[in-house]
Amino acid sequence: MLQDTVFKLADAGLPQMLGFLIYGGCTVGFIIYLFYLVRQ
């Protein structure tokens, strides 16, 4: 019972975490890119 819950959480949480990391990385990269454009 407990293992099933853990596996369900891992199944749901892992793609979400990956998506969040990718989204965060893109956001940070975009901000740095804008900052770079503004400074030129």
mmCIF file with all atom_site columns, C-alpha atoms in Angstrom:
data_model
loop_
_atom_site.group_PDB
_atom_site.id
_atom_site.type_symbol
_atom_site.label_atom_id
_atom_site.label_alt_id
_atom_site.label_comp_id
_atom_site.label_asym_id
_atom_site.label_entity_id
_atom_site.label_seq_id
_atom_site.pdbx_PDB_ins_code
_atom_site.Cartn_x
_atom_site.Cartn_y
_atom_site.Cartn_z
_atom_site.occupancy
_atom_site.B_iso_or_equiv
_atom_site.pdbx_formal_charge
_atom_site.auth_seq_id
_atom_site.auth_comp_id
_atom_site.auth_asym_id
_atom_site.auth_atom_id
_atom_site.pdbx_PDB_model_num
ATOM 1  C CA . MET A 1 1  ? 0.000  0.000  0.000   1.00 0.00 ? 1  MET A CA 1
ATOM 2  C CA . LEU A 1 2  ? 2.685  2.476  1.031   1.00 0.00 ? 2  LEU A CA 1
ATOM 3  C CA . GLN A 1 3  ? 4.919  1.455  -1.867  1.00 0.00 ? 3  GLN A CA 1
ATOM 4  C CA . ASP A 1 4  ? 2.091  1.995  -4.348  1.00 0.00 ? 4  ASP A CA 1
ATOM 5  C CA . THR A 1 5  ? 1.605  5.527  -3.045  1.00 0.00 ? 5  THR A CA 1
ATOM 6  C CA . VAL A 1 6  ? 5.327  6.259  -3.259  1.00 0.00 ? 6  VAL A CA 1
ATOM 7  C CA . PHE A 1 7  ? 5.483  4.996  -6.834  1.00 0.00 ? 7  PHE A CA 1
ATOM 8  C CA . LYS A 1 8  ? 2.440  7.072  -7.797  1.00 0.00 ? 8  LYS A CA 1
ATOM 9  C CA . LEU A 1 9  ? 4.014  10.162 -6.258  1.00 0.00 ? 9  LEU A CA 1
ATOM 10 C CA . ALA A 1 10 ? 7.318  9.484  -8.014  1.00 0.00 ? 10 ALA A CA 1
ATOM 11 C CA . ASP A 1 11 ? 5.482  8.943  -11.305 1.00 0.00 ? 11 ASP A CA 1
ATOM 12 C CA . ALA A 1 12 ? 3.580  12.214 -10.998 1.00 0.00 ? 12 ALA A CA 1
ATOM 13 C CA . GLY A 1 13 ? 6.373  14.243 -9.417  1.00 0.00 ? 13 GLY A CA 1
ATOM 14 C CA . LEU A 1 14 ? 9.297  13.390 -11.677 1.00 0.00 ? 14 LEU A CA 1
ATOM 15 C CA . PRO A 1 15 ? 7.992  14.811 -14.992 1.00 0.00 ? 15 PRO A CA 1
ATOM 16 C CA . GLN A 1 16 ? 6.714  17.851 -13.109 1.00 0.00 ? 16 GLN A CA 1
ATOM 17 C CA . MET A 1 17 ? 10.139 18.449 -11.549 1.00 0.00 ? 17 MET A CA 1
ATOM 18 C CA . LEU A 1 18 ? 11.824 18.005 -14.940 1.00 0.00 ? 18 LEU A CA 1
ATOM 19 C CA . GLY A 1 19 ? 9.408  20.420 -16.560 1.00 0.00 ? 19 GLY A CA 1
ATOM 20 C CA . PHE A 1 20 ? 9.949  22.926 -13.758 1.00 0.00 ? 20 PHE A CA 1
ATOM 21 C CA . LEU A 1 21 ? 13.745 22.676 -14.135 1.00 0.00 ? 21 LEU A CA 1
ATOM 22 C CA . ILE A 1 22 ? 13.551 23.127 -17.909 1.00 0.00 ? 22 ILE A CA 1
ATOM 23 C CA . TYR A 1 23 ? 11.105 26.034 -17.544 1.00 0.00 ? 23 TYR A CA 1
ATOM 24 C CA . GLY A 1 24 ? 13.276 27.673 -14.875 1.00 0.00 ? 24 GLY A CA 1
ATOM 25 C CA . GLY A 1 25 ? 16.400 27.241 -16.968 1.00 0.00 ? 25 GLY A CA 1
ATOM 26 C CA . CYS A 1 26 ? 14.722 28.776 -20.012 1.00 0.00 ? 26 CYS A CA 1
ATOM 27 C CA . THR A 1 27 ? 13.438 31.691 -17.944 1.00 0.00 ? 27 THR A CA 1
ATOM 28 C CA . VAL A 1 28 ? 16.873 32.401 -16.454 1.00 0.00 ? 28 VAL A CA 1
ATOM 29 C CA . GLY A 1 29 ? 18.499 32.083 -19.873 1.00 0.00 ? 29 GLY A CA 1
ATOM 30 C CA . PHE A 1 30 ? 15.948 34.473 -21.382 1.00 0.00 ? 30 PHE A CA 1
ATOM 31 C CA . ILE A 1 31 ? 16.518 37.056 -18.630 1.00 0.00 ? 31 ILE A CA 1
ATOM 32 C CA . ILE A 1 32 ? 20.299 36.836 -19.111 1.00 0.00 ? 32 ILE A CA 1
ATOM 33 C CA . TYR A 1 33 ? 19.812 37.197 -22.880 1.00 0.00 ? 33 TYR A CA 1
ATOM 34 C CA . LEU A 1 34 ? 17.640 40.295 -22.416 1.00 0.00 ? 34 LEU A CA 1
ATOM 35 C CA . PHE A 1 35 ? 20.181 41.750 -19.974 1.00 0.00 ? 35 PHE A CA 1
ATOM 36 C CA . TYR A 1 36 ? 22.921 41.123 -22.548 1.00 0.00 ? 36 TYR A CA 1
ATOM 37 C CA . LEU A 1 37 ? 20.900 42.863 -25.283 1.00 0.00 ? 37 LEU A CA 1
ATOM 38 C CA . VAL A 1 38 ? 20.144 45.867 -23.067 1.00 0.00 ? 38 VAL A CA 1
ATOM 39 C CA . ARG A 1 39 ? 23.805 46.335 -22.141 1.00 0.00 ? 39 ARG A CA 1
ATOM 40 C CA . GLN A 1 40 ? 25.008 46.529 -25.743 1.00 0.00 ? 40 GLN A CA 1
#
